[in-house]
mmCIF file of C-alpha atoms in Angstrom:
data_model
loop_
_atom_site.group_PDB
_atom_site.id
_atom_site.type_symbol
_atom_site.label_atom_id
_atom_site.label_comp_id
_atom_site.label_asym_id
_atom_site.label_seq_id
_atom_site.Cartn_x
_atom_site.Cartn_y
_atom_site.Cartn_z
ATOM 1 C CA MET A 1 16.617 -8.417 7.557
ATOM 2 C CA GLU A 2 12.942 -7.506 8.818
ATOM 3 C CA MET A 3 10.796 -5.344 6.792
ATOM 4 C CA ALA A 4 8.895 -2.728 8.245
ATOM 5 C CA ARG A 5 6.691 0.441 6.490
ATOM 6 C CA PHE A 6 8.663 3.944 6.344
ATOM 7 C CA ASP A 7 8.147 5.906 9.466
ATOM 8 C CA GLU A 8 9.375 9.155 10.096
ATOM 9 C CA SER A 9 9.170 8.735 13.892
ATOM 10 C CA LYS A 10 11.400 5.391 13.846
ATOM 11 C CA HIS A 11 13.294 5.999 10.538
ATOM 12 C CA PRO A 12 15.190 9.397 10.360
ATOM 13 C CA ALA A 13 14.976 11.079 7.233
ATOM 14 C CA ARG A 14 18.623 12.258 6.589
ATOM 15 C CA ASP A 15 19.804 8.606 7.322
ATOM 16 C CA PHE A 16 16.535 7.838 4.454
ATOM 17 C CA ILE A 17 17.974 10.426 2.530
ATOM 18 C CA GLU A 18 21.881 9.692 2.730
ATOM 19 C CA MET A 19 20.848 5.978 1.847
ATOM 20 C CA CYS A 20 19.555 7.311 -1.326
ATOM 21 C CA ASN A 21 22.351 9.292 -2.246
ATOM 22 C CA ALA A 22 24.890 6.712 -1.425
ATOM 23 C CA SER A 23 23.432 4.944 -4.050
ATOM 24 C CA ILE A 24 22.434 7.039 -6.735
ATOM 25 C CA GLY A 25 25.511 8.826 -6.198
ATOM 26 C CA ILE A 26 27.056 5.440 -7.718
ATOM 27 C CA ASN A 27 25.510 6.385 -11.253
ATOM 28 C CA TYR A 28 25.124 9.884 -11.393
ATOM 29 C CA ALA A 29 28.314 12.254 -10.237
ATOM 30 C CA GLN A 30 25.637 15.034 -9.484
ATOM 31 C CA ILE A 31 22.708 14.010 -7.077
ATOM 32 C CA ASP A 32 20.924 16.264 -4.230
ATOM 33 C CA ASP A 33 18.663 15.198 -1.448
ATOM 34 C CA SER A 34 15.580 15.417 -3.512
ATOM 35 C CA PHE A 35 14.945 12.176 -4.546
ATOM 36 C CA GLY A 36 14.572 10.793 -1.081
ATOM 37 C CA ARG A 37 13.035 14.040 -0.302
ATOM 38 C CA GLY A 38 10.523 13.393 -2.790
ATOM 39 C CA MET A 39 9.915 9.504 -1.684
ATOM 40 C CA ILE A 40 9.693 10.158 2.483
ATOM 41 C CA GLU A 41 7.193 13.209 0.931
ATOM 42 C CA ALA A 42 4.700 10.892 -1.689
ATOM 43 C CA ASN A 43 4.548 7.910 1.683
ATOM 44 C CA ARG A 44 2.995 11.385 3.606
ATOM 45 C CA ASP A 45 1.271 12.754 0.996
ATOM 46 C CA GLY A 46 1.089 10.672 -2.175
ATOM 47 C CA GLU A 47 2.100 10.809 -5.069
ATOM 48 C CA PRO A 48 1.843 15.040 -6.285
ATOM 49 C CA HIS A 49 1.608 14.216 -9.739
ATOM 50 C CA GLY A 50 -0.159 10.512 -9.253
ATOM 51 C CA LEU A 51 -2.815 11.443 -10.822
ATOM 52 C CA TYR A 52 -4.174 8.122 -11.498
ATOM 53 C CA SER A 53 -2.598 6.359 -8.080
ATOM 54 C CA LYS A 54 -4.494 4.804 -5.517
ATOM 55 C CA ASP A 55 -2.005 4.531 -2.990
ATOM 56 C CA PHE A 56 1.958 4.758 -2.296
ATOM 57 C CA GLU A 57 3.765 2.313 0.140
ATOM 58 C CA LEU A 58 7.337 2.851 0.933
ATOM 59 C CA TRP A 59 8.539 -0.357 2.512
ATOM 60 C CA VAL A 60 11.959 -0.778 4.223
ATOM 61 C CA GLY A 61 14.836 -3.928 5.046
ATOM 62 C CA GLU A 62 16.308 -3.230 8.095
ATOM 63 C CA GLU A 63 18.695 -4.625 10.279
ATOM 64 C CA ASP A 64 20.040 -3.791 14.080
ATOM 65 C CA SER A 65 17.901 -0.625 13.877
ATOM 66 C CA LYS A 66 20.265 0.135 10.302
ATOM 67 C CA MET A 67 18.069 0.498 6.036
ATOM 68 C CA LEU A 68 19.643 -1.785 4.413
ATOM 69 C CA GLY A 69 17.271 -0.902 1.757
ATOM 70 C CA PHE A 70 14.003 0.286 0.544
ATOM 71 C CA VAL A 71 11.387 -0.263 -2.002
ATOM 72 C CA SER A 72 8.053 1.613 -2.671
ATOM 73 C CA LEU A 73 4.712 0.389 -4.180
ATOM 74 C CA VAL A 74 2.282 2.594 -6.442
ATOM 75 C CA LYS A 75 -1.081 1.011 -6.310
ATOM 76 C CA LYS A 76 -3.132 2.259 -9.477
ATOM 77 C CA ARG A 77 -6.422 3.023 -9.284
ATOM 78 C CA GLY A 78 -7.403 0.909 -12.038
ATOM 79 C CA GLY A 79 -5.710 -2.063 -10.537
ATOM 80 C CA SER A 80 -2.196 -2.446 -11.567
ATOM 81 C CA SER A 81 0.475 -1.858 -9.968
ATOM 82 C CA LYS A 82 4.253 -1.384 -9.687
ATOM 83 C CA ILE A 83 7.369 -0.945 -8.115
ATOM 84 C CA LYS A 84 8.647 2.717 -8.450
ATOM 85 C CA ALA A 85 12.010 2.428 -6.459
ATOM 86 C CA LEU A 86 14.607 0.021 -5.126
ATOM 87 C CA ILE A 87 17.416 1.027 -3.696
ATOM 88 C CA VAL A 88 20.148 -1.237 -1.542
ATOM 89 C CA ASN A 89 22.090 0.730 0.564
ATOM 90 C CA PRO A 90 26.250 0.433 -0.378
ATOM 91 C CA GLU A 91 27.350 -1.319 2.161
ATOM 92 C CA ALA A 92 24.287 -4.143 2.195
ATOM 93 C CA ARG A 93 25.418 -5.412 -1.324
ATOM 94 C CA GLY A 94 25.956 -8.448 -2.669
ATOM 95 C CA LYS A 95 24.130 -9.646 0.217
ATOM 96 C CA GLY A 96 20.709 -10.528 -1.248
ATOM 97 C CA VAL A 97 18.849 -7.827 -0.222
ATOM 98 C CA GLY A 98 17.507 -6.170 -3.132
ATOM 99 C CA SER A 99 16.714 -9.895 -4.358
ATOM 100 C CA THR A 100 14.892 -10.194 -0.782
ATOM 101 C CA LEU A 101 13.271 -6.367 -1.353
ATOM 102 C CA TYR A 102 12.087 -7.387 -4.641
ATOM 103 C CA GLN A 103 10.338 -10.525 -3.664
ATOM 104 C CA PHE A 104 8.366 -8.559 -0.682
ATOM 105 C CA ALA A 105 7.645 -6.366 -3.132
ATOM 106 C CA MET A 106 5.813 -8.917 -5.894
ATOM 107 C CA LYS A 107 4.098 -10.468 -2.648
ATOM 108 C CA GLN A 108 2.556 -7.507 -1.235
ATOM 109 C CA LEU A 109 0.975 -6.288 -4.432
ATOM 110 C CA GLU A 110 0.042 -9.930 -5.400
ATOM 111 C CA SER A 111 -1.739 -10.056 -2.241
ATOM 112 C CA SER A 112 -3.265 -7.261 -2.851
ATOM 113 C CA GLY A 113 -5.192 -8.418 -5.865
ATOM 114 C CA ALA A 114 -2.912 -5.971 -8.193
ATOM 115 C CA ARG A 115 -2.381 -6.692 -11.846
#
């Protein structure tokens, strides 16, 4: 699996939103496109309600041009950071995708000096 920054010109928004809906919809009966759209908008515009947020990164795990999952990272102005969301496509579950996304996220945060 390769990791790439989410790019609307390479990663179709509809595919991303459908992956979010399929994953979240397993646990929530009434899910709409707002979660996936919100992730895409935060990646493009920054977090609208993130008064203390310095940076928002959306990383996609992909294989053969298919999105297997994503992880979003928020870096705060005070130096702290967090994983905002980690989603694995239901079709890719049980294959180590979530673990790989998590390990990648932790390395990204550590290398940026996050605490």
